[in-house]
CSV table of N, CA, C and O in Angstrom, one decimal:
chain,number,residue,atom,x,y,z
A,257,UNK,N,67.0,171.7,75.0
A,257,UNK,CA,67.6,173.1,75.0
A,257,UNK,C,66.5,174.1,74.9
A,257,UNK,O,65.6,173.9,74.1
A,258,UNK,N,66.7,175.2,75.5
A,258,UNK,CA,65.8,176.3,75.4
A,258,UNK,C,66.5,177.4,74.7
A,258,UNK,O,67.6,177.8,75.2
A,259,UNK,N,66.1,177.9,73.6
A,259,UNK,CA,66.8,178.9,72.9
A,259,UNK,C,65.8,180.1,72.6
A,259,UNK,O,64.6,179.8,72.4
A,260,UNK,N,66.3,181.3,72.5
A,260,UNK,CA,65.5,182.4,72.2
A,260,UNK,C,66.3,183.7,72.2
A,260,UNK,O,67.4,183.7,72.6
A,261,UNK,N,65.6,184.8,71.9
A,261,UNK,CA,66.2,186.1,71.9
A,261,UNK,C,66.4,186.7,73.3
A,261,UNK,O,65.7,186.2,74.2
A,262,UNK,N,67.3,187.6,73.4
A,262,UNK,CA,67.5,188.3,74.6
A,262,UNK,C,66.3,188.8,75.2
A,262,UNK,O,65.5,189.4,74.5
A,263,UNK,N,66.0,188.6,76.5
A,263,UNK,CA,64.8,189.1,77.2
A,263,UNK,C,63.5,188.6,76.6
A,263,UNK,O,62.5,189.3,76.6
A,264,UNK,N,63.5,187.3,76.2
A,264,UNK,CA,62.3,186.8,75.6
A,264,UNK,C,61.6,185.8,76.4
A,264,UNK,O,60.6,185.2,76.1
A,265,UNK,N,62.1,185.6,77.7
A,265,UNK,CA,61.4,184.6,78.6
A,265,UNK,C,62.1,183.3,78.6
A,265,UNK,O,61.6,182.3,79.3
A,266,UNK,N,63.3,183.1,78.1
A,266,UNK,CA,64.0,181.8,78.1
A,266,UNK,C,64.4,181.4,79.5
A,266,UNK,O,64.3,180.2,79.8
A,267,UNK,N,64.7,182.3,80.4
A,267,UNK,CA,65.1,182.0,81.8
A,267,UNK,C,63.9,181.4,82.5
A,267,UNK,O,63.9,180.4,83.2
A,268,UNK,N,62.7,182.0,82.3
A,268,UNK,CA,61.5,181.5,82.9
A,268,UNK,C,61.1,180.2,82.4
A,268,UNK,O,60.8,179.3,83.2
A,269,UNK,N,61.1,180.0,81.1
A,269,UNK,CA,60.8,178.7,80.5
A,269,UNK,C,61.8,177.6,81.0
A,269,UNK,O,61.4,176.5,81.4
A,270,UNK,N,63.1,177.9,81.0
A,270,UNK,CA,64.1,177.0,81.5
A,270,UNK,C,63.9,176.6,82.9
A,270,UNK,O,64.1,175.4,83.4
A,271,UNK,N,63.5,177.6,83.8
A,271,UNK,CA,63.2,177.3,85.2
A,271,UNK,C,62.1,176.4,85.4
A,271,UNK,O,62.1,175.5,86.2
A,272,UNK,N,61.0,176.6,84.6
A,272,UNK,CA,59.8,175.8,84.7
A,272,UNK,C,60.1,174.4,84.3
A,272,UNK,O,59.8,173.4,85.0
A,273,UNK,N,60.8,174.2,83.2
A,273,UNK,CA,61.1,172.8,82.7
A,273,UNK,C,62.1,172.2,83.7
A,273,UNK,O,61.9,171.0,84.1
A,274,UNK,N,63.1,172.9,84.2
A,274,UNK,CA,64.0,172.3,85.2
A,274,UNK,C,63.3,171.9,86.4
A,274,UNK,O,63.5,170.8,87.0
A,275,UNK,N,62.4,172.7,86.9
A,275,UNK,CA,61.6,172.4,88.1
A,275,UNK,C,60.7,171.1,87.8
A,275,UNK,O,60.6,170.2,88.7
A,276,UNK,N,60.1,171.0,86.7
A,276,UNK,CA,59.3,169.9,86.4
A,276,UNK,C,60.1,168.6,86.3
A,276,UNK,O,59.6,167.5,86.6
A,277,UNK,N,61.3,168.7,85.9
A,277,UNK,CA,62.2,167.5,85.8
A,277,UNK,C,62.8,167.2,87.1
A,277,UNK,O,63.4,166.2,87.3
A,278,UNK,N,62.7,168.1,88.1
A,278,UNK,CA,63.3,167.9,89.4
A,278,UNK,C,64.8,168.0,89.3
A,278,UNK,O,65.6,167.4,90.1
A,279,UNK,N,65.3,168.8,88.4
A,279,UNK,CA,66.7,169.0,88.2
A,279,UNK,C,67.4,169.8,89.3
A,279,UNK,O,66.9,170.8,89.7
A,280,UNK,N,68.6,169.3,89.8
A,280,UNK,CA,69.4,170.0,90.7
A,280,UNK,C,70.5,170.7,89.9
A,280,UNK,O,71.4,170.1,89.3
A,281,UNK,N,70.4,172.0,89.9
A,281,UNK,CA,71.3,172.8,89.0
A,281,UNK,C,72.6,173.3,89.8
A,281,UNK,O,72.4,173.8,90.9
A,282,UNK,N,73.7,173.2,89.1
A,282,UNK,CA,75.0,173.8,89.6
A,282,UNK,C,75.7,174.4,88.4
A,282,UNK,O,75.5,174.0,87.3
A,283,UNK,N,76.5,175.4,88.7
A,283,UNK,CA,77.3,176.0,87.7
A,283,UNK,C,76.6,176.9,86.7
A,283,UNK,O,77.1,177.2,85.6
A,284,UNK,N,75.5,177.4,87.2
A,284,UNK,CA,74.8,178.4,86.4
A,284,UNK,C,75.3,179.8,86.5
A,284,UNK,O,76.0,180.1,87.5
A,285,UNK,N,75.0,180.7,85.6
A,285,UNK,CA,75.3,182.1,85.8
A,285,UNK,C,74.6,182.6,87.0
A,285,UNK,O,73.6,182.2,87.4
A,286,UNK,N,75.2,183.6,87.6
A,286,UNK,CA,74.7,184.2,88.8
A,286,UNK,C,73.5,185.0,88.5
A,286,UNK,O,73.4,185.6,87.5
A,287,UNK,N,72.6,185.1,89.5
A,287,UNK,CA,71.4,186.0,89.4
A,287,UNK,C,71.9,187.4,89.5
A,287,UNK,O,73.0,187.7,90.1
A,288,UNK,N,71.2,188.3,88.9
A,288,UNK,CA,71.5,189.7,88.9
A,288,UNK,C,70.2,190.5,89.2
A,288,UNK,O,69.1,189.9,89.2
A,289,UNK,N,70.3,191.8,89.3
A,289,UNK,CA,69.2,192.6,89.7
A,289,UNK,C,68.0,192.5,88.7
A,289,UNK,O,66.8,192.3,89.1
A,290,UNK,N,68.3,192.5,87.4
A,290,UNK,CA,67.2,192.4,86.4
A,290,UNK,C,66.8,191.0,86.1
A,290,UNK,O,65.9,190.7,85.3
A,291,UNK,N,67.4,190.0,86.8
A,291,UNK,CA,67.0,188.6,86.6
A,291,UNK,C,67.3,187.9,88.0
A,291,UNK,O,68.1,187.0,88.1
A,292,UNK,N,66.5,188.3,89.0
A,292,UNK,CA,66.9,187.9,90.4
A,292,UNK,C,66.7,186.4,90.7
A,292,UNK,O,67.3,185.9,91.7
A,293,UNK,N,66.0,185.7,90.0
A,293,UNK,CA,65.8,184.2,90.2
A,293,UNK,C,66.9,183.4,89.4
A,293,UNK,O,66.9,182.2,89.5
A,294,UNK,N,67.7,184.1,88.7
A,294,UNK,CA,68.7,183.4,87.9
A,294,UNK,C,68.4,183.3,86.5
A,294,UNK,O,67.2,183.5,86.0
A,295,UNK,N,69.4,182.8,85.7
A,295,UNK,CA,69.2,182.7,84.3
A,295,UNK,C,68.9,181.2,83.8
A,295,UNK,O,68.5,181.0,82.7
A,296,UNK,N,69.2,180.3,84.7
A,296,UNK,CA,69.1,178.8,84.3
A,296,UNK,C,69.8,178.6,83.1
A,296,UNK,O,69.4,177.9,82.1
A,297,UNK,N,71.0,179.1,83.1
A,297,UNK,CA,71.9,179.0,81.9
A,297,UNK,C,73.3,178.6,82.5
A,297,UNK,O,73.9,179.2,83.3
A,298,UNK,N,73.9,177.5,81.9
A,298,UNK,CA,75.2,177.0,82.3
A,298,UNK,C,76.3,178.0,81.9
A,298,UNK,O,76.4,178.4,80.7
A,299,UNK,N,77.1,178.3,82.9
A,299,UNK,CA,78.2,179.2,82.6
A,299,UNK,C,79.2,178.5,81.7
A,299,UNK,O,79.8,179.1,80.8
A,300,UNK,N,79.4,177.2,81.8
A,300,UNK,CA,80.3,176.4,80.9
A,300,UNK,C,79.8,176.4,79.5
A,300,UNK,O,80.5,176.6,78.6
A,301,UNK,N,78.5,176.2,79.3
A,301,UNK,CA,77.9,176.2,77.9
A,301,UNK,C,78.0,177.6,77.3
A,301,UNK,O,78.3,177.8,76.1
A,302,UNK,N,77.7,178.6,78.1
A,302,UNK,CA,77.8,180.0,77.6
A,302,UNK,C,79.2,180.3,77.1
A,302,UNK,O,79.5,180.9,76.1
A,303,UNK,N,80.2,180.0,78.0
A,303,UNK,CA,81.6,180.3,77.6
A,303,UNK,C,82.1,179.5,76.4
A,303,UNK,O,82.7,180.1,75.5
A,304,UNK,N,81.6,178.3,76.3
A,304,UNK,CA,81.9,177.5,75.1
A,304,UNK,C,81.3,178.1,73.8
A,304,UNK,O,82.0,178.3,72.8
A,305,UNK,N,80.1,178.5,73.9
A,305,UNK,CA,79.3,179.1,72.8
A,305,UNK,C,80.0,180.4,72.4
A,305,UNK,O,80.2,180.7,71.2
A,306,UNK,N,80.4,181.3,73.4
A,306,UNK,CA,81.0,182.5,73.1
A,306,UNK,C,82.4,182.4,72.4
A,306,UNK,O,82.8,183.1,71.5
A,307,UNK,N,83.1,181.3,72.9
A,307,UNK,CA,84.4,181.0,72.3
A,307,UNK,C,84.3,180.6,70.9
A,307,UNK,O,85.1,181.0,70.0
A,308,UNK,N,83.3,179.8,70.5
A,308,UNK,CA,83.1,179.3,69.2
A,308,UNK,C,82.8,180.5,68.3
A,308,UNK,O,83.4,180.6,67.2
A,309,UNK,N,81.9,181.3,68.7
A,309,UNK,CA,81.5,182.5,68.0
A,309,UNK,C,82.8,183.4,67.7
A,309,UNK,O,82.9,183.9,66.6
A,310,UNK,N,83.5,183.6,68.8
A,310,UNK,CA,84.7,184.5,68.7
A,310,UNK,C,85.7,183.9,67.6
A,310,UNK,O,86.3,184.6,66.8
A,311,UNK,N,85.9,182.6,67.7
A,311,UNK,CA,86.9,181.9,66.8
A,311,UNK,C,86.4,182.1,65.3
A,311,UNK,O,87.3,182.1,64.4
A,312,UNK,N,85.1,182.3,65.1
A,312,UNK,CA,84.6,182.4,63.8
A,312,UNK,C,84.4,183.9,63.4
A,312,UNK,O,83.9,184.2,62.3
A,313,UNK,N,84.8,184.8,64.3
A,313,UNK,CA,84.7,186.2,64.0
A,313,UNK,C,83.3,186.8,64.4
A,313,UNK,O,83.0,187.9,63.8
A,314,UNK,N,82.6,186.2,65.3
A,314,UNK,CA,81.2,186.7,65.6
A,314,UNK,C,81.1,186.8,67.1
A,314,UNK,O,82.1,186.5,67.8
A,315,UNK,N,80.0,187.2,67.6
A,315,UNK,CA,79.7,187.3,69.0
A,315,UNK,C,78.2,187.0,69.2
A,315,UNK,O,77.4,187.0,68.3
A,316,UNK,N,77.8,187.0,70.5
A,316,UNK,CA,76.3,186.7,70.8
A,316,UNK,C,75.5,187.8,70.2
A,316,UNK,O,74.3,187.5,69.8
A,317,UNK,N,75.9,189.0,70.2
A,317,UNK,CA,75.2,190.2,69.6
A,317,UNK,C,75.5,190.4,68.2
A,317,UNK,O,74.9,191.4,67.6
A,318,UNK,N,76.3,189.7,67.6
A,318,UNK,CA,76.7,189.8,66.2
A,318,UNK,C,76.9,188.4,65.6
A,318,UNK,O,78.0,188.0,65.2
A,319,UNK,N,75.8,187.6,65.5
A,319,UNK,CA,75.9,186.2,65.0
A,319,UNK,C,76.1,186.2,63.5
A,319,UNK,O,75.8,187.2,62.8
A,320,UNK,N,76.5,185.0,63.0
A,320,UNK,CA,76.6,184.9,61.6
A,320,UNK,C,75.2,185.0,60.9
A,320,UNK,O,74.2,184.6,61.5
A,321,UNK,N,75.2,185.6,59.7
A,321,UNK,CA,73.9,185.7,59.0
A,321,UNK,C,73.5,184.5,58.3
A,321,UNK,O,72.3,184.3,57.9
A,322,UNK,N,74.5,183.6,58.0
A,322,UNK,CA,74.2,182.3,57.3
A,322,UNK,C,74.8,181.2,58.2
A,322,UNK,O,75.8,181.4,58.9
A,323,UNK,N,74.3,180.0,58.1
A,323,UNK,CA,74.9,178.8,58.8
A,323,UNK,C,76.3,178.6,58.5
A,323,UNK,O,76.7,178.8,57.3
A,324,UNK,N,77.1,178.3,59.4
A,324,UNK,CA,78.6,178.0,59.2
A,324,UNK,C,78.7,176.5,58.8
A,324,UNK,O,77.9,175.7,59.3
A,325,UNK,N,79.6,176.2,57.9
A,325,UNK,CA,79.8,174.9,57.5
A,325,UNK,C,80.8,174.2,58.4
A,325,UNK,O,82.0,174.2,58.3
A,326,UNK,N,80.3,173.5,59.5
A,326,UNK,CA,81.2,172.9,60.5
A,326,UNK,C,81.9,171.7,60.0
A,326,UNK,O,82.9,171.3,60.6
A,327,UNK,N,81.4,171.0,59.0
A,327,UNK,CA,82.0,169.8,58.5
A,327,UNK,C,83.2,170.1,57.6
A,327,UNK,O,83.9,169.1,57.1
A,328,UNK,N,83.6,171.3,57.4
A,328,UNK,CA,84.7,171.7,56.5
A,328,UNK,C,85.8,172.3,57.2
A,328,UNK,O,85.5,173.1,58.2
A,329,UNK,N,87.0,172.1,56.8
A,329,UNK,CA,88.2,172.9,57.4
A,329,UNK,C,88.4,172.6,58.8
A,329,UNK,O,88.2,171.5,59.3
A,330,UNK,N,89.0,173.5,59.6
A,330,UNK,CA,89.3,173.3,60.9
A,330,UNK,C,88.3,173.6,61.9
A,330,UNK,O,88.5,173.5,63.2
A,331,UNK,N,87.1,174.1,61.5
A,331,UNK,CA,86.0,174.5,62.5
A,331,UNK,C,85.6,173.3,63.3
A,331,UNK,O,85.4,173.4,64.5
A,332,UNK,N,85.5,172.1,62.8
A,332,UNK,CA,85.1,170.9,63.5
A,332,UNK,C,86.1,170.6,64.6
A,332,UNK,O,85.8,170.0,65.6
A,333,UNK,N,87.4,170.9,64.4
A,333,UNK,CA,88.4,170.7,65.4
A,333,UNK,C,88.2,171.4,66.7
A,333,UNK,O,88.7,171.0,67.7
A,334,UNK,N,87.5,172.5,66.7
A,334,UNK,CA,87.2,173.2,67.9
A,334,UNK,C,86.1,172.5,68.7
A,334,UNK,O,86.0,172.7,69.9
A,335,UNK,N,85.3,171.7,68.1
A,335,UNK,CA,84.3,171.0,68.8
A,335,UNK,C,84.7,169.7,69.5
A,335,UNK,O,84.2,169.3,70.6
A,336,UNK,N,85.7,169.0,68.9
A,336,UNK,CA,86.1,167.7,69.4
A,336,UNK,C,86.6,167.8,70.9
A,336,UNK,O,86.1,167.0,71.7
A,337,UNK,N,87.5,168.7,71.3
A,337,UNK,CA,88.0,168.7,72.6
A,337,UNK,C,86.8,169.1,73.7
A,337,UNK,O,86.9,168.7,74.8
A,338,UNK,N,85.8,169.7,73.2
A,338,UNK,CA,84.7,170.1,74.1
A,338,UNK,C,83.9,168.9,74.6
A,338,UNK,O,83.1,169.0,75.6
A,339,UNK,N,84.0,167.7,74.0
A,339,UNK,CA,83.3,166.6,74.4
A,339,UNK,C,83.6,166.3,75.9
A,339,UNK,O,82.7,165.9,76.7
A,340,UNK,N,84.9,166.5,76.3
A,340,UNK,CA,85.3,166.3,77.7
A,340,UNK,C,84.6,167.3,78.6
A,340,UNK,O,84.1,166.9,79.7
A,341,UNK,N,84.4,168.5,78.2
A,341,UNK,CA,83.8,169.5,79.0
A,341,UNK,C,82.3,169.2,79.3
A,341,UNK,O,81.8,169.6,80.3
A,342,UNK,N,81.7,168.5,78.3
A,342,UNK,CA,80.2,168.3,78.5
A,342,UNK,C,79.9,166.8,78.7
A,342,UNK,O,78.8,166.4,78.6
A,343,UNK,N,80.9,166.0,79.0
A,343,UNK,CA,80.7,164.6,79.2
A,343,UNK,C,79.6,164.3,80.3
A,343,UNK,O,78.8,163.4,80.2
A,344,UNK,N,79.7,165.0,81.4
A,344,UNK,CA,78.8,164.8,82.5
A,344,UNK,C,77.4,165.1,82.1
A,344,UNK,O,76.4,164.6,82.7
A,345,UNK,N,77.1,166.0,81.2
A,345,UNK,CA,75.8,166.3,80.7
A,345,UNK,C,75.2,165.1,80.1
A,345,UNK,O,74.0,164.8,80.3
A,346,UNK,N,76.0,164.4,79.3
A,346,UNK,CA,75.5,163.2,78.6
A,346,UNK,C,75.2,162.1,79.5
A,346,UNK,O,74.4,161.2,79.2
A,347,UNK,N,75.7,162.1,80.7
A,347,UNK,CA,75.5,160.9,81.6
A,347,UNK,C,74.2,161.1,82.5
A,347,UNK,O,73.9,160.2,83.2
A,348,UNK,N,73.6,162.3,82.5
A,348,UNK,CA,72.4,162.5,83.3
A,348,UNK,C,71.2,162.0,82.5
A,348,UNK,O,71.2,162.2,81.3
A,349,UNK,N,70.2,161.6,83.2
A,349,UNK,CA,69.0,161.1,82.6
A,349,UNK,C,68.2,162.3,82.1
A,349,UNK,O,67.6,162.2,81.0
A,350,UNK,N,68.1,163.4,82.9
A,350,UNK,CA,67.3,164.5,82.5
A,350,UNK,C,68.1,165.8,82.8
A,350,UNK,O,68.8,165.9,83.8
A,351,UNK,N,68.1,166.8,81.9
A,351,UNK,CA,68.7,168.1,82.1
A,351,UNK,C,68.1,169.1,81.1
A,351,UNK,O,67.6,168.7,80.1
A,352,UNK,N,68.2,170.3,81.5
A,352,UNK,CA,67.7,171.4,80.6
A,352,UNK,C,68.8,172.5,80.6
A,352,UNK,O,69.4,172.7,81.6
A,353,UNK,N,69.0,173.1,79.5
A,353,UNK,CA,69.9,174.2,79.4
A,353,UNK,C,69.4,175.2,78.4
A,353,UNK,O,68.6,174.9,77.6
A,354,UNK,N,69.9,176.4,78.5
A,354,UNK,CA,69.5,177.5,77.6
A,354,UNK,C,70.6,178.3,77.2
A,354,UNK,O,71.6,178.4,77.9
A,355,UNK,N,70.5,179.0,76.1
A,355,UNK,CA,71.5,180.0,75.6
A,355,UNK,C,70.8,180.9,74.6
A,355,UNK,O,69.8,180.6,74.0
């Protein structure tokens, strides 16, 4: 996984790693004027991440200030169904993603 702050070069780094791995990417966010080569970011992973943050009362630009306790209460229940969404990621030998 490639992680970093907004406009910090994560798309470039993810593209380089993806190219080195020979990865064939599908389902990424569309390229835009200020990022014409694309984001190298899964739209599925981004939507999942945004939904989790929203369920906890946060957003990508307003993250929690302290780690959330996922092993307590109903928060872990939000993650269990997601295994189906990302099962194909686990079956590939090599892949890279960023958020």
